[in-house]
Structures are given as structure tokens and as C-alpha cells.
CSV table of N, CA and C in Angstrom, one decimal:
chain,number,residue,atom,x,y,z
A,1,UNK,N,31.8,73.2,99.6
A,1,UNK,CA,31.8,73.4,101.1
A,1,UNK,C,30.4,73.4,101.6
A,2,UNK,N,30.1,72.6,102.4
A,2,UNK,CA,29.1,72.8,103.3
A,2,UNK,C,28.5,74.6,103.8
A,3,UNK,N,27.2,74.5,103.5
A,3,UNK,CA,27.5,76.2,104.0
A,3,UNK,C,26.9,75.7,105.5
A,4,UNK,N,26.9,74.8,106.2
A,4,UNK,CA,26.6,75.3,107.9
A,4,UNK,C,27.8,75.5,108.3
A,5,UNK,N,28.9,75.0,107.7
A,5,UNK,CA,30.0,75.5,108.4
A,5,UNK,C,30.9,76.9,108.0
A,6,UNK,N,30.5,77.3,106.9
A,6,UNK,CA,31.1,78.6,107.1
A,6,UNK,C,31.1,79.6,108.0
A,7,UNK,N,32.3,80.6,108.0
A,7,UNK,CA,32.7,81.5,108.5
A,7,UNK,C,32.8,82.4,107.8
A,8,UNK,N,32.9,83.7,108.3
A,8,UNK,CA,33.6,85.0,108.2
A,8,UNK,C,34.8,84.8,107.8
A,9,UNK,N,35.7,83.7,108.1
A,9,UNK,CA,37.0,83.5,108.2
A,9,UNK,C,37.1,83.2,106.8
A,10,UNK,N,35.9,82.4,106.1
A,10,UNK,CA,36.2,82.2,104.7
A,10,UNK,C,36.1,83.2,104.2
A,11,UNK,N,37.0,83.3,102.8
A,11,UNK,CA,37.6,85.0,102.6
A,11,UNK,C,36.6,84.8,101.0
A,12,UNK,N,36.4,84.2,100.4
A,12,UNK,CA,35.1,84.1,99.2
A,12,UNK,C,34.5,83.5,99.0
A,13,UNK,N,32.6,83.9,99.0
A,13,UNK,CA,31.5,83.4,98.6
A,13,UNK,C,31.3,83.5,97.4
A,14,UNK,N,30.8,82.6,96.8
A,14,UNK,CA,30.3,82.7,95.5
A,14,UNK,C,28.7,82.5,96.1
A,15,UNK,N,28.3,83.6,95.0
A,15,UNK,CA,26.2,83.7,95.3
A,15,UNK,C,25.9,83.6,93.7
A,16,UNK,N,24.1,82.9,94.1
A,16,UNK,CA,23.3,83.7,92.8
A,16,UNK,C,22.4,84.8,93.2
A,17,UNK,N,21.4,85.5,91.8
A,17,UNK,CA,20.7,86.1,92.1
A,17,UNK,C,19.6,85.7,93.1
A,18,UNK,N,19.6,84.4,93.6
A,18,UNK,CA,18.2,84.4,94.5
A,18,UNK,C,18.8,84.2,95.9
A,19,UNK,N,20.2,84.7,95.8
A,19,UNK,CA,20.9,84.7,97.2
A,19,UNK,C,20.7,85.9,97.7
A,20,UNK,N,19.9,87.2,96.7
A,20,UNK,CA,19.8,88.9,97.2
A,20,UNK,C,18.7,89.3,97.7
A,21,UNK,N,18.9,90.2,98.5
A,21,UNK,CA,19.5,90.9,98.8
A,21,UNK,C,20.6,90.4,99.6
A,22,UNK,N,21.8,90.8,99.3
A,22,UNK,CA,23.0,90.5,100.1
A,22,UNK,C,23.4,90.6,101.4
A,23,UNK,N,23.4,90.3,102.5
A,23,UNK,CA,24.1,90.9,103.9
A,23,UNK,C,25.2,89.8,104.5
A,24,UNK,N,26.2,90.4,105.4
A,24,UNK,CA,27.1,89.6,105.9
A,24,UNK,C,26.7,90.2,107.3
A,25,UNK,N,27.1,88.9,108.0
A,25,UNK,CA,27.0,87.6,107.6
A,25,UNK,C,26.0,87.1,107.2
A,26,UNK,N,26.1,85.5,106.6
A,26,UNK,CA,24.9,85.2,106.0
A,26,UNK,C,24.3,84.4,106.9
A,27,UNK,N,22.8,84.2,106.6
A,27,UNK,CA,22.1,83.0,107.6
A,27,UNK,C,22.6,81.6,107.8
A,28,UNK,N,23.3,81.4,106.8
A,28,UNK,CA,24.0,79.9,106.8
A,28,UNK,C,25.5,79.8,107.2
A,29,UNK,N,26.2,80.8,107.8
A,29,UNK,CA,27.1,81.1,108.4
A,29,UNK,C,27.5,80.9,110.1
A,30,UNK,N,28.2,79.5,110.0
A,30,UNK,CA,27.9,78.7,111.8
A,30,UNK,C,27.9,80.2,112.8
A,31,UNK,N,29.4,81.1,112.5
A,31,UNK,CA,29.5,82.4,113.3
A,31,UNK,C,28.7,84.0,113.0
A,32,UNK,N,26.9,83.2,112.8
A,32,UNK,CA,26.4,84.7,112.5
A,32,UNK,C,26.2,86.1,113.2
A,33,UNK,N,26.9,86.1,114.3
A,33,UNK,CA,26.9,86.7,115.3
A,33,UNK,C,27.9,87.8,115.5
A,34,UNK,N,29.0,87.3,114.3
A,34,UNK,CA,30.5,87.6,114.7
A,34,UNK,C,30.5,89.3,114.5
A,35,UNK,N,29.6,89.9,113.8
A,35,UNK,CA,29.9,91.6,113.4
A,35,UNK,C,28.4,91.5,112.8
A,36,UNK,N,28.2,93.2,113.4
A,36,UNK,CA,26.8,93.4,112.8
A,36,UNK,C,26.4,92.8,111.3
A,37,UNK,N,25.3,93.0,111.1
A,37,UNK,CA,25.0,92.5,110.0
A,37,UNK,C,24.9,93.7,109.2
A,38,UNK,N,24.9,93.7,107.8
A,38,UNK,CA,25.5,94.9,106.9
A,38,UNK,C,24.9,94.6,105.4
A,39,UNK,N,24.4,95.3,105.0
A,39,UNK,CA,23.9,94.7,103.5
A,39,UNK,C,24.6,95.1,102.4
A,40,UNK,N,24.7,94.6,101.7
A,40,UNK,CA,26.6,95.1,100.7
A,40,UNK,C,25.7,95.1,99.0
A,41,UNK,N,26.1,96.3,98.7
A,41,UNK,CA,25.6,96.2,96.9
A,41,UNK,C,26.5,95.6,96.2
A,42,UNK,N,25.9,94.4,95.8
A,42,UNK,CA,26.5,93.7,94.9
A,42,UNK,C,26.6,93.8,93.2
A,43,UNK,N,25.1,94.3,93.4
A,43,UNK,CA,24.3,94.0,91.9
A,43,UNK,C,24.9,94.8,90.8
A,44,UNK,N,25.2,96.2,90.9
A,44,UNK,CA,25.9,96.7,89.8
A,44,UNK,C,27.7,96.3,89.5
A,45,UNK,N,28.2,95.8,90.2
A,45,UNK,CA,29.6,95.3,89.9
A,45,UNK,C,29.9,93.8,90.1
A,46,UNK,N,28.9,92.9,90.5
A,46,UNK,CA,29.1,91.6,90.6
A,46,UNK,C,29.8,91.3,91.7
A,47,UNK,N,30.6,92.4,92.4
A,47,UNK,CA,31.3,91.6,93.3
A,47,UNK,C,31.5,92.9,94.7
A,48,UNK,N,31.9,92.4,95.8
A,48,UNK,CA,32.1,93.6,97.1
A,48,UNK,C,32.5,93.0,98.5
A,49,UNK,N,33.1,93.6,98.9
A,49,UNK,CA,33.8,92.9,100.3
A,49,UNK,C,33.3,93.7,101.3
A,50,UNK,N,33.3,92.8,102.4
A,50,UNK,CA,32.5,93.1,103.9
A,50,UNK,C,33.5,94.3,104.3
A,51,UNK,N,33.2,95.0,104.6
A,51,UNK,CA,33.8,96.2,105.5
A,51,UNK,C,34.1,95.6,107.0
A,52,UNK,N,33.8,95.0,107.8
A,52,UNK,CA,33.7,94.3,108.8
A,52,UNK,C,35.2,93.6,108.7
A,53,UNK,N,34.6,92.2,108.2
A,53,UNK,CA,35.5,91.2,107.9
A,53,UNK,C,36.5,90.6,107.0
A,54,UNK,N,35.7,91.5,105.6
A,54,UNK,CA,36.7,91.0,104.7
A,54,UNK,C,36.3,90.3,103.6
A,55,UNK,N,35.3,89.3,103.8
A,55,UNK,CA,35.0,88.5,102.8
A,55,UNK,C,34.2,89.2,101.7
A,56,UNK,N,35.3,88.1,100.4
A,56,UNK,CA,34.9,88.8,99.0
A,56,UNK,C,33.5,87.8,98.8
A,57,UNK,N,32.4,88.9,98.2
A,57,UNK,CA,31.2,87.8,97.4
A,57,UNK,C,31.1,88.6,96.1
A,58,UNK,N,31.2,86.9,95.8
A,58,UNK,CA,31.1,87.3,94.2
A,58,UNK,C,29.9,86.5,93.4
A,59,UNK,N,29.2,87.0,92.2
A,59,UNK,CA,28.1,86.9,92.2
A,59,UNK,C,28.2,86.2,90.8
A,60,UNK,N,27.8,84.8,90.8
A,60,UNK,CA,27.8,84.2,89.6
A,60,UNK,C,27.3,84.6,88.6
A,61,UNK,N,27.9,84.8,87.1
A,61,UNK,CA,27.1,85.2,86.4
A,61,UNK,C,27.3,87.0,85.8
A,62,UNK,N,28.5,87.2,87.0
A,62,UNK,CA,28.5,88.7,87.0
A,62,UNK,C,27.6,89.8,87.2
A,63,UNK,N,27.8,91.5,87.3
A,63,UNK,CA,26.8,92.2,87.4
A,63,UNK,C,25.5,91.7,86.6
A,64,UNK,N,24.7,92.9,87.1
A,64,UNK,CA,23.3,92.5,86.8
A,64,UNK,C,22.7,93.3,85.7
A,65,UNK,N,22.0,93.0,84.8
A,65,UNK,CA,22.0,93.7,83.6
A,65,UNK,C,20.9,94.2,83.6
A,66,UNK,N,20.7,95.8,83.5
A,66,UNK,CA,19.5,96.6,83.5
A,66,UNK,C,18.8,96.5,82.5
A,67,UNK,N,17.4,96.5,82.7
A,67,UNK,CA,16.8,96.6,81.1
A,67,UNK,C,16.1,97.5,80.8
A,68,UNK,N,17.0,98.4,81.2
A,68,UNK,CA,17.0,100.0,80.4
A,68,UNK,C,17.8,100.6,80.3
């Protein structure tokens, strides 16, 4: 999918790590306007949904592995 045209309406993003820190909406999202912007922890469970809107992001690759 093109990301100038995504929405909110789309219900799952796939990201990588150089997509973080995470917030919805994203800058490449045509309706960034649509609900405050919100920063969502992704990094310890690979995945988390907008409180707002809904959309799942999920993080290629899965959680993030501590090195300690």
C-alpha cells in the first residue's frame, strides 16, 4: 500500500525498528489530524493498538530484545 494514502481507517500497520518511536497517527497518514497524536509502546510486546482509533501496529521482527 502506498503509505500517502493511509488512514486511521486502516486497521494494521506493519513497522520496523527505524519506524520508533511510535505515535498514531503517523506522518505518512493522508488523515493526520484525525485524533491527537499519542505515542504507543510497542517495543516490549511487538505489537499495540491506538486507543483513539483502533489501529493494530505490529512490529516486524517482533519484540525487542534486551541486552541484559
Amino acid at each position: 500500500m502506498d503509505p500517502v494514502k493511509r488512514t486511521c481507517k486502516e486497521r494494521q500497520v506493519e513497522l520496523t525498528a527505524a519506524d520508533l518511536p511510535l505515535h498514531c497517527p503517523l506522518p505518512s497518514q493522508k488523515v493526520w489530524n484525525s485524533h491527537p497524536r499519542v505515542f504507543l509502546p510497542i517495543e516490549k510486546t511487538g505489537e499495540v493498538l491506538c486507543p483513539y482509533c483502533g489501529t493494530r501496529y505490529v512490529l516486524k521482527g517482533g519484540a525487542a530484545r534486551s541486552g541484559h
